[in-house]
Short mmCIF file of C-alpha atoms and ligand atoms in Angstrom, two decimals:
data_model
loop_
_atom_site.label_atom_id
_atom_site.label_comp_id
_atom_site.label_asym_id
_atom_site.label_seq_id
_atom_site.Cartn_x
_atom_site.Cartn_y
_atom_site.Cartn_z
CA MET A 1 0.02 -0.05 0.31
CA ASP A 2 2.08 3.31 -0.98
CA TYR A 3 1.75 6.10 1.28
CA PHE A 4 2.28 10.27 0.98
CA VAL A 5 5.35 11.52 3.07
CA ILE A 6 4.32 15.25 3.03
CA GLU A 7 6.74 18.38 4.07
CA GLY A 8 4.28 21.14 5.30
CA GLU A 9 4.37 24.79 5.77
CA THR A 10 3.90 25.05 1.96
CA LYS A 11 2.56 27.92 0.02
CA LEU A 12 0.98 26.64 -3.73
CA GLU A 13 1.04 28.83 -6.37
CA GLY A 14 0.90 28.43 -10.31
CA ARG A 15 -1.63 26.71 -12.91
CA VAL A 16 -3.47 23.40 -12.73
CA GLU A 17 -5.30 21.83 -15.17
CA VAL A 18 -8.53 19.76 -14.07
CA ARG A 19 -9.21 16.64 -15.56
CA THR A 20 -12.55 15.10 -16.74
CA ALA A 21 -14.87 14.14 -13.93
CA LYS A 22 -14.70 10.53 -12.89
CA ASN A 23 -18.23 10.67 -11.92
CA ALA A 24 -19.51 11.50 -15.26
CA LEU A 25 -17.21 9.29 -17.05
CA LEU A 26 -18.56 6.17 -15.01
CA PRO A 27 -21.98 6.21 -15.67
CA CYS A 28 -21.46 7.44 -19.79
CA MET A 29 -19.15 4.57 -19.76
CA ALA A 30 -22.16 2.08 -18.70
CA ALA A 31 -24.21 4.03 -21.21
CA ALA A 32 -22.05 2.26 -23.94
CA LEU A 33 -23.73 -1.09 -23.00
CA LEU A 34 -26.79 0.57 -24.82
CA THR A 35 -25.62 -0.31 -28.18
CA PRO A 36 -23.79 -2.39 -30.00
CA GLU A 37 -21.87 0.49 -32.24
CA PRO A 38 -18.73 2.14 -30.62
CA VAL A 39 -19.08 4.80 -28.04
CA VAL A 40 -16.00 7.23 -28.06
CA PHE A 41 -14.65 9.48 -24.88
CA LYS A 42 -11.96 12.08 -24.86
CA ALA A 43 -8.93 11.39 -23.29
CA HIS A 44 -9.76 11.30 -19.59
CA ALA A 45 -7.51 10.93 -16.45
CA GLN A 46 -5.86 7.69 -15.37
CA LEU A 47 -7.75 6.83 -12.37
CA GLN A 48 -8.55 3.08 -10.40
CA ASP A 49 -12.28 3.72 -10.43
CA ILE A 50 -12.39 3.97 -14.23
CA ALA A 51 -9.96 0.95 -14.64
CA TYR A 52 -12.18 -0.93 -12.27
CA MET A 53 -15.55 -0.05 -14.80
CA ALA A 54 -13.32 -0.58 -17.91
CA GLY A 55 -12.74 -4.05 -16.14
CA ILE A 56 -16.44 -4.86 -15.45
CA LEU A 57 -17.41 -4.09 -19.11
CA ARG A 58 -14.95 -6.14 -20.44
CA HIS A 59 -16.31 -8.90 -17.89
CA LEU A 60 -19.34 -8.61 -19.48
CA GLY A 61 -17.75 -9.27 -23.02
CA ALA A 62 -17.49 -5.39 -24.50
CA THR A 63 -13.97 -4.20 -25.92
CA VAL A 64 -12.63 -1.14 -23.99
CA GLU A 65 -9.56 0.67 -26.06
CA ASP A 66 -8.00 2.51 -23.29
CA GLU A 67 -4.33 3.59 -24.02
CA PRO A 68 -3.02 6.87 -21.89
CA GLY A 69 -3.75 10.45 -23.56
CA ARG A 70 -5.72 8.70 -26.17
CA PRO A 71 -9.67 8.30 -26.59
CA MET A 72 -11.14 5.60 -25.01
CA VAL A 73 -13.16 3.25 -27.25
CA ILE A 74 -16.14 1.11 -25.83
CA THR A 75 -17.86 -1.41 -27.85
CA ALA A 76 -20.95 -3.59 -26.90
CA GLU A 77 -21.22 -5.59 -29.93
CA GLU A 78 -21.85 -8.62 -27.86
CA ILE A 79 -22.67 -9.40 -24.39
CA PRO A 80 -23.06 -13.00 -23.86
CA SER A 81 -23.98 -12.63 -20.18
CA PRO A 82 -25.27 -9.82 -18.10
CA GLU A 83 -23.93 -10.39 -15.03
CA CYS A 84 -21.59 -8.59 -12.74
CA PRO A 85 -19.82 -10.71 -9.98
CA TYR A 86 -19.35 -9.32 -6.31
CA ASP A 87 -15.64 -9.18 -6.62
CA LEU A 88 -15.58 -6.56 -9.37
CA VAL A 89 -18.69 -4.76 -8.03
CA ARG A 90 -17.38 -4.70 -4.04
CA LYS A 91 -14.18 -2.78 -5.31
CA MET A 92 -16.59 0.49 -6.68
CA ARG A 93 -20.39 0.87 -5.91
CA ALA A 94 -20.73 2.88 -9.24
CA SER A 95 -20.78 -0.10 -11.17
CA ALA A 96 -24.29 -0.70 -9.65
CA VAL A 97 -25.19 1.78 -13.11
CA THR A 98 -24.81 -1.45 -15.08
CA LEU A 99 -28.14 -2.45 -13.67
CA GLY A 100 -30.00 -0.02 -16.27
CA PRO A 101 -28.52 -0.22 -19.25
CA LEU A 102 -28.03 -4.03 -19.26
CA LEU A 103 -31.66 -4.34 -18.52
CA ALA A 104 -32.67 -2.01 -21.36
CA ARG A 105 -30.77 -3.69 -24.22
CA PHE A 106 -30.87 -7.47 -22.60
CA GLY A 107 -34.01 -7.73 -21.07
CA ARG A 108 -32.29 -9.18 -18.11
CA ALA A 109 -29.38 -8.22 -15.38
CA ARG A 110 -27.75 -9.97 -12.78
CA VAL A 111 -25.57 -7.21 -10.43
CA ALA A 112 -23.90 -8.14 -7.17
CA LEU A 113 -25.26 -5.67 -4.30
CA PRO A 114 -22.22 -3.63 -3.78
CA GLY A 115 -22.78 -3.71 0.07
CA GLY A 116 -22.07 -0.73 2.63
CA CYS A 117 -19.11 1.52 2.51
CA ALA A 118 -17.08 3.60 4.44
CA ILE A 119 -19.13 6.86 4.52
CA GLY A 120 -22.53 5.02 4.88
CA ALA A 121 -25.11 1.98 4.05
CA ARG A 122 -26.16 3.61 0.88
CA PRO A 123 -29.04 1.60 -0.09
CA LEU A 124 -30.01 1.01 -3.96
CA ASP A 125 -33.83 1.11 -2.86
CA GLN A 126 -34.73 4.15 -5.08
CA HIS A 127 -32.84 2.45 -8.11
CA LEU A 128 -34.84 -0.48 -7.94
CA LYS A 129 -38.15 1.11 -6.95
CA GLY A 130 -37.40 2.94 -10.55
CA LEU A 131 -36.44 0.13 -12.50
CA GLY A 132 -39.73 -1.65 -11.06
CA ALA A 133 -41.91 1.26 -12.22
CA LEU A 134 -40.71 0.19 -15.57
CA GLY A 135 -42.27 -2.98 -15.26
CA ALA A 136 -38.93 -4.50 -14.51
CA ASP A 137 -39.33 -8.07 -12.22
CA ILE A 138 -36.61 -7.54 -8.92
CA ARG A 139 -35.14 -10.05 -6.57
CA ILE A 140 -32.42 -10.07 -4.26
CA GLU A 141 -30.97 -13.57 -4.46
CA HIS A 142 -27.80 -14.71 -2.68
CA GLY A 143 -26.42 -11.01 -2.55
CA TYR A 144 -27.24 -10.86 -6.31
CA ILE A 145 -29.89 -7.93 -7.93
CA GLU A 146 -31.86 -10.04 -10.39
CA ALA A 147 -33.94 -8.13 -12.75
CA GLU A 148 -35.74 -8.96 -15.57
CA ALA A 149 -38.33 -7.44 -18.18
CA SER A 150 -39.46 -8.83 -21.30
CA LYS A 151 -40.41 -5.23 -21.89
CA LEU A 152 -39.52 -2.09 -20.21
CA ARG A 153 -42.71 0.29 -20.59
CA GLY A 154 -42.76 4.14 -19.72
CA ALA A 155 -43.57 5.08 -16.31
CA GLU A 156 -43.65 7.79 -13.69
CA VAL A 157 -40.95 7.76 -11.26
CA VAL A 158 -40.83 9.49 -8.17
CA PHE A 159 -37.66 9.32 -6.34
CA ASP A 160 -38.14 10.13 -2.56
CA MET A 161 -34.49 11.88 -2.48
CA PRO A 162 -32.69 13.11 -5.66
CA THR A 163 -30.11 10.20 -6.09
CA VAL A 164 -27.19 10.50 -8.69
CA GLY A 165 -26.97 6.88 -8.99
CA GLY A 166 -30.55 6.11 -8.85
CA THR A 167 -31.43 8.79 -11.48
CA GLN A 168 -28.36 7.86 -13.44
CA ASN A 169 -29.92 3.87 -13.59
CA VAL A 170 -33.11 5.04 -14.35
CA LEU A 171 -32.68 7.48 -17.01
CA MET A 172 -30.76 4.73 -19.12
CA ALA A 173 -33.25 2.01 -18.49
CA SER A 174 -36.10 4.27 -19.77
CA VAL A 175 -34.28 5.50 -23.27
CA MET A 176 -35.48 2.32 -24.95
CA ALA A 177 -38.51 1.48 -23.12
CA GLU A 178 -42.16 1.61 -24.99
CA GLY A 179 -43.63 5.05 -24.63
CA LYS A 180 -42.86 7.99 -22.09
CA THR A 181 -40.84 7.87 -18.64
CA THR A 182 -41.25 11.08 -16.63
CA ILE A 183 -38.49 11.04 -13.52
CA ARG A 184 -39.53 13.13 -10.88
CA ASN A 185 -37.50 14.54 -8.09
CA ALA A 186 -34.12 13.58 -10.48
CA ALA A 187 -30.73 14.67 -8.78
CA LEU A 188 -29.15 18.09 -10.42
CA GLU A 189 -25.97 17.14 -10.40
CA PRO A 190 -24.07 18.17 -13.61
CA GLU A 191 -23.01 14.67 -13.70
CA ILE A 192 -26.56 14.03 -14.64
CA ALA A 193 -26.85 16.31 -17.53
CA ASP A 194 -24.09 15.04 -19.15
CA LEU A 195 -25.04 11.63 -19.30
CA ALA A 196 -28.34 12.69 -20.60
CA SER A 197 -26.37 14.63 -23.19
CA LEU A 198 -24.55 11.63 -24.31
CA LEU A 199 -27.54 9.41 -24.43
CA ILE A 200 -29.41 12.49 -26.55
CA LYS A 201 -26.02 12.25 -29.18
CA MET A 202 -26.87 8.42 -29.01
CA GLY A 203 -30.40 8.95 -30.59
CA ALA A 204 -32.46 9.15 -27.12
CA SER A 205 -35.33 11.86 -26.46
CA ILE A 206 -34.83 13.54 -23.12
CA GLU A 207 -35.94 16.40 -21.96
CA GLY A 208 -35.68 18.30 -18.94
CA LEU A 209 -31.77 18.38 -18.70
CA ASP A 210 -30.68 20.42 -15.36
CA THR A 211 -34.09 20.09 -13.96
CA GLY A 212 -35.79 18.15 -11.36
CA THR A 213 -37.97 16.62 -13.96
CA LEU A 214 -36.91 14.26 -16.83
CA VAL A 215 -38.89 13.51 -19.53
CA VAL A 216 -37.83 10.18 -21.88
CA GLU A 217 -39.51 9.25 -25.07
CA GLY A 218 -38.52 5.64 -25.58
CA VAL A 219 -36.78 5.08 -29.24
CA PRO A 220 -36.27 1.41 -30.51
CA GLY A 221 -32.34 1.79 -30.50
CA LEU A 222 -29.43 3.88 -29.82
CA HIS A 223 -26.57 4.32 -31.96
CA GLY A 224 -22.56 4.89 -31.32
CA ALA A 225 -21.30 8.75 -30.44
CA GLU A 226 -18.30 10.79 -29.58
CA HIS A 227 -18.63 12.57 -26.20
CA ALA A 228 -15.94 14.77 -23.87
CA CYS A 229 -17.09 14.49 -20.21
CA ILE A 230 -17.36 17.37 -17.94
CA PRO A 231 -14.63 18.81 -16.05
CA ASP A 232 -14.35 17.63 -12.51
CA ARG A 233 -15.69 19.74 -10.24
CA VAL A 234 -14.53 18.13 -7.22
CA GLU A 235 -11.02 17.84 -8.16
CA ALA A 236 -10.96 21.78 -9.22
CA GLY A 237 -12.93 22.47 -5.30
CA THR A 238 -9.89 20.55 -4.31
CA PHE A 239 -7.27 22.72 -5.82
CA LEU A 240 -8.90 25.78 -4.64
CA ILE A 241 -9.17 24.68 -1.25
CA ALA A 242 -5.27 23.59 -1.00
CA ALA A 243 -4.47 27.34 -2.78
CA ALA A 244 -6.54 28.79 0.29
CA ILE A 245 -4.85 26.43 3.12
CA THR A 246 -1.79 26.76 2.20
CA ASN A 247 -2.11 31.32 1.90
CA GLY A 248 -1.34 31.17 -2.06
CA ASP A 249 -2.18 32.06 -5.54
CA VAL A 250 -3.33 29.29 -7.89
CA THR A 251 -5.50 29.09 -10.95
CA VAL A 252 -7.43 26.07 -11.76
CA GLU A 253 -7.80 25.82 -15.91
CA SER A 254 -10.48 24.06 -17.59
CA ALA A 255 -12.85 23.92 -14.63
CA ASN A 256 -16.41 24.99 -14.75
CA ALA A 257 -16.98 27.63 -12.11
CA GLY A 258 -20.75 27.48 -12.88
CA HIS A 259 -20.99 23.71 -11.37
CA LEU A 260 -18.65 25.18 -8.27
CA ASP A 261 -21.22 28.16 -6.97
CA ALA A 262 -21.84 26.87 -3.40
CA LEU A 263 -17.97 26.41 -3.01
CA LEU A 264 -17.09 29.79 -4.20
CA VAL A 265 -19.54 31.37 -2.32
CA LYS A 266 -18.36 30.25 1.02
CA LEU A 267 -14.60 30.92 0.03
CA ARG A 268 -15.44 34.44 -0.76
CA GLU A 269 -17.22 34.60 2.35
CA MET A 270 -14.03 33.20 4.02
CA GLY A 271 -12.17 36.25 2.74
CA ALA A 272 -10.54 34.42 -0.41
CA ALA A 273 -10.15 36.67 -3.75
CA ILE A 274 -11.92 34.33 -6.58
CA GLU A 275 -11.42 35.40 -10.58
CA LEU A 276 -12.79 33.79 -12.92
CA VAL A 277 -11.17 34.07 -16.29
CA ASN A 278 -12.07 32.04 -19.60
CA GLY A 279 -12.96 28.93 -18.15
CA SER A 280 -10.43 29.12 -15.42
CA ILE A 281 -10.70 30.15 -11.74
CA ARG A 282 -8.40 32.14 -9.55
CA LEU A 283 -7.77 31.96 -6.16
CA ARG A 284 -5.71 34.10 -4.37
CA ALA A 285 -5.43 34.18 -0.30
CA THR A 286 -5.83 37.59 1.17
CA GLY A 287 -4.69 37.16 4.54
CA GLU A 288 -6.49 35.89 7.29
CA LEU A 289 -9.95 33.42 6.69
CA ARG A 290 -12.86 33.76 8.46
CA ALA A 291 -14.85 30.53 9.75
CA VAL A 292 -18.36 30.13 7.97
CA ASP A 293 -20.93 27.27 8.47
CA ILE A 294 -21.67 25.01 5.49
CA THR A 295 -24.49 22.50 5.03
CA THR A 296 -24.03 19.68 2.73
CA ALA A 297 -26.90 19.01 0.56
CA PRO A 298 -27.66 17.71 -3.21
CA HIS A 299 -26.81 19.89 -6.10
CA PRO A 300 -26.63 23.11 -6.11
CA GLY A 301 -26.30 22.91 -2.55
CA PHE A 302 -22.50 22.37 -0.94
CA PRO A 303 -21.26 19.02 -2.61
CA THR A 304 -20.63 16.36 0.21
CA ASP A 305 -17.58 15.40 -1.83
CA LEU A 306 -16.09 18.47 -0.88
CA GLN A 307 -16.95 18.43 2.98
CA ALA A 308 -13.60 17.02 3.97
CA GLN A 309 -11.40 19.05 2.32
CA PHE A 310 -13.12 22.25 3.44
CA MET A 311 -13.25 21.26 6.85
CA ALA A 312 -9.31 20.92 6.87
CA LEU A 313 -9.47 24.73 5.75
CA LEU A 314 -11.82 25.50 8.65
CA THR A 315 -8.85 24.53 11.27
CA GLN A 316 -7.07 27.53 9.66
CA ALA A 317 -10.09 30.20 9.97
CA ARG A 318 -10.67 32.39 12.57
CA GLY A 319 -13.91 31.58 14.41
CA ALA A 320 -16.49 28.46 14.75
CA GLY A 321 -17.36 26.88 11.87
CA VAL A 322 -20.31 24.70 11.97
CA VAL A 323 -20.15 21.78 9.19
CA LYS A 324 -23.73 19.65 8.80
CA GLU A 325 -23.47 16.64 6.75
CA THR A 326 -27.02 15.75 5.30
CA VAL A 327 -26.23 13.50 2.83
CA PHE A 328 -24.31 10.39 4.12
CA GLU A 329 -24.62 9.38 7.86
CA ASN A 330 -20.80 8.46 8.43
CA ARG A 331 -19.20 11.28 6.62
CA PHE A 332 -16.88 12.53 9.32
CA MET A 333 -14.38 9.87 9.85
CA HIS A 334 -11.25 12.40 8.66
CA VAL A 335 -11.86 14.40 12.06
CA PRO A 336 -10.05 12.27 14.12
CA GLU A 337 -7.13 12.12 12.10
CA LEU A 338 -7.45 16.01 11.82
CA MET A 339 -7.65 16.18 15.43
CA ARG A 340 -4.20 14.18 15.75
CA MET A 341 -2.87 16.96 13.71
CA GLY A 342 -3.88 19.50 16.37
CA ALA A 343 -7.83 20.63 14.95
CA ASP A 344 -9.95 21.59 17.69
CA ILE A 345 -13.46 19.79 16.45
CA ARG A 346 -16.36 18.46 18.14
CA ILE A 347 -18.81 16.08 16.74
CA ASP A 348 -22.64 16.03 17.70
CA GLY A 349 -24.33 13.36 15.53
CA ASN A 350 -24.14 14.76 11.89
CA VAL A 351 -22.30 18.13 13.19
CA SER A 352 -19.14 19.26 13.34
CA VAL A 353 -17.79 22.56 15.09
CA VAL A 354 -14.54 23.41 14.04
CA ASN A 355 -12.99 26.35 16.30
CA GLY A 356 -9.64 27.97 14.60
CA PRO A 357 -7.31 28.77 13.64
CA THR A 358 -5.48 26.07 14.93
CA PRO A 359 -1.66 25.47 13.88
CA LEU A 360 -1.49 21.86 12.63
CA ASN A 361 1.45 19.58 13.14
CA GLY A 362 2.41 16.96 11.10
CA ALA A 363 1.67 13.20 11.93
CA GLU A 364 0.90 9.84 10.60
CA THR A 365 -2.72 9.71 9.26
CA MET A 366 -4.91 7.19 7.87
CA ALA A 367 -7.21 7.55 4.98
CA SER A 368 -10.41 5.81 5.35
CA ASP A 369 -12.22 6.94 2.05
CA LEU A 370 -11.46 8.84 -1.38
CA ARG A 371 -12.32 12.65 -0.09
CA ALA A 372 -10.96 12.12 3.32
CA SER A 373 -7.80 11.17 2.07
CA ALA A 374 -7.61 14.95 0.34
CA CYS A 375 -8.60 16.08 3.48
CA LEU A 376 -5.60 14.80 4.98
CA VAL A 377 -3.42 15.88 2.04
CA LEU A 378 -4.53 19.61 2.19
CA ALA A 379 -3.82 19.42 6.17
CA ALA A 380 -0.54 18.07 5.95
CA LEU A 381 0.11 20.89 3.34
CA CYS A 382 0.28 23.48 5.80
CA ALA A 383 0.93 21.47 8.84
CA LYS A 384 4.50 22.21 10.53
CA GLY A 385 6.70 19.53 9.82
CA ARG A 386 6.38 15.91 8.29
CA SER A 387 3.11 14.32 8.07
CA GLU A 388 2.68 10.77 6.57
CA VAL A 389 -0.78 9.91 4.78
CA ARG A 390 -1.30 6.13 4.68
CA ARG A 391 -4.15 3.92 2.52
CA ILE A 392 -3.97 6.61 -0.16
CA TYR A 393 -4.72 3.98 -2.72
CA HIS A 394 -8.38 5.51 -1.97
CA LEU A 395 -7.00 9.03 -3.37
CA ASP A 396 -5.97 7.22 -6.76
CA ARG A 397 -9.08 6.46 -7.19
CA GLY A 398 -10.35 9.84 -7.68
CA TYR A 399 -7.12 11.48 -8.26
CA GLU A 400 -4.84 11.53 -10.83
CA ARG A 401 -1.07 11.68 -9.88
CA LEU A 402 -2.22 14.26 -7.10
CA GLU A 403 0.95 14.50 -5.64
CA GLU A 404 3.07 15.28 -8.89
CA ARG A 405 0.11 17.94 -9.76
CA LEU A 406 0.55 19.69 -6.02
CA ASN A 407 4.25 19.09 -6.34
CA ALA A 408 4.44 21.39 -9.80
CA LEU A 409 2.36 24.25 -7.73
CA GLY A 410 5.25 23.97 -4.87
CA ALA A 411 4.06 21.18 -2.47
CA ARG A 412 6.68 18.82 -1.25
CA ILE A 413 4.80 15.07 -1.14
CA SER A 414 6.91 12.10 -2.25
CA ARG A 415 4.99 8.75 -2.76
CA VAL A 416 6.36 6.01 -0.62
CA GLN A 417 5.77 2.70 -2.67
CA THR A 418 5.58 -0.47 -0.64
C1 UD1 B 4 -23.05 10.01 -5.86
C2 UD1 B 4 -21.31 10.14 -6.34
C3 UD1 B 4 -20.74 10.57 -4.62
C4 UD1 B 4 -21.45 11.40 -4.28
C5 UD1 B 4 -23.02 11.18 -4.01
C6 UD1 B 4 -23.43 12.87 -3.66
C7 UD1 B 4 -20.67 8.80 -8.02
C8 UD1 B 4 -20.19 7.65 -8.89
N1 UD1 B 4 -21.04 8.75 -7.03
O1 UD1 B 4 -23.00 8.67 -4.93
O2 UD1 B 4 -19.42 10.93 -5.18
O3 UD1 B 4 -20.86 12.01 -3.05
O4 UD1 B 4 -23.24 10.89 -5.35
O5 UD1 B 4 -23.60 13.83 -4.49
O6 UD1 B 4 -21.13 9.67 -8.87
N2 UD1 B 4 -30.12 6.91 -1.32
C9 UD1 B 4 -31.00 5.92 -0.63
N3 UD1 B 4 -31.40 5.20 -1.82
C10 UD1 B 4 -31.37 4.90 -2.61
C11 UD1 B 4 -29.94 5.63 -3.36
C12 UD1 B 4 -29.28 6.73 -2.20
O7 UD1 B 4 -31.29 6.22 0.65
O8 UD1 B 4 -31.41 4.14 -3.55
C13 UD1 B 4 -29.47 7.86 -0.25
C14 UD1 B 4 -28.23 7.70 0.06
O9 UD1 B 4 -27.88 6.61 0.87
C15 UD1 B 4 -27.12 8.73 0.14
C16 UD1 B 4 -28.31 9.89 -0.81
O10 UD1 B 4 -29.41 9.03 -1.19
O11 UD1 B 4 -27.65 9.05 1.28
C17 UD1 B 4 -27.69 10.39 -1.83
O12 UD1 B 4 -26.70 9.31 -2.53
P1 UD1 B 4 -26.77 9.14 -4.05
O13 UD1 B 4 -27.20 10.37 -4.65
O14 UD1 B 4 -27.41 8.29 -4.94
O15 UD1 B 4 -25.41 8.93 -4.44
P2 UD1 B 4 -24.48 7.98 -5.37
O16 UD1 B 4 -25.14 7.99 -6.46
O17 UD1 B 4 -24.16 6.48 -4.79
#
């Protein structure tokens, strides 16, 4: 298991380019199962999660051409058996989005239940409710979701909560269903509209992009297409917070500021200077930061995927900042690690109160999940002395060579391979 050694008290300066959003690319890769023709994606970041999804598609029988720096081509000409086994699914929960497209194209799917994960139980009940509404017969047997439908039929699906994966699954299941499907309380995350725009290029009929109601008219079949997924808003946000926590000046290029409104508002409230120029976001620290409160919420609220990184920043801000996590029930695992570095944080249920500023001291820390790892790296950048961040395999799932890109901005991070 690789780990990072980080020398702290660095100031980040310069420009960094944000990569394609993995959370957009993963469901789009699954959408390639909807057609026997090739679906081509612009070159993307080399990430473990993308390799996992490619592995699942290959297991199903698709060909995935994926050379670094070149477009990825997925061709799902024949799928001998629409089944995703547990050993592949357990590595990445997002593999559950193969359920909708497999069911739509082959009339049946057998996908292992991914199980719980560090940040919460994350049930799939809404996915199954939506697929059931479209006429699928669904059983859970031996830890597998077994879904069958001789013909999916358009229906009205109303989610209890706006679920990103659930909306993607039901959307992909509905594009070739007979008649009209209306998905209400659909998630508004930009990754949904990105998937919908790929599906439209493939021949689907979808209206209501970027609204809470998606209306789909089923078509008999889909064809190949080319697509460039949206930039990674979580990665862009992580770099901006890295600039702020190190009192630095960083320009994040190829980002979509419109996807980051909730974060940018809070960074400005804290006292950072933010400029938007031609698709770039520049953050310049302007002295002491003021504490602010955040509440995570579905888009366009403050993203839960930036909560941990933002909490690291609050340790360096003056005053008490209240962090309320409303999306996942167990997403404060970075807190004890931050406290070991000297942070003053109290947790009460889904609320944490961060009192700052506290000088952080380098320490040996352990990453518990993807975004918590990013939080610990950011804390180590501004801490006094040397830190270790262990279990960075979590980080590699979602950030491409983060250490090299932060080092190009002035960080001192080395990866130790064991
Ligand atoms: C996606 C993102 C993840 C992000 C999350 C919330 C990907 C690959 N992952 O995860 O990075 O943190 O959105 O923005 O895009 N829920 C249910 N039943 C369901 C589905 C969801 O109760 O059937 C609950 C979840 O437990 C959670 C909330 O709804 O509390 C939101 O989950 P959801 O939007 O589905 O997250 P994911 O799609 O898993």
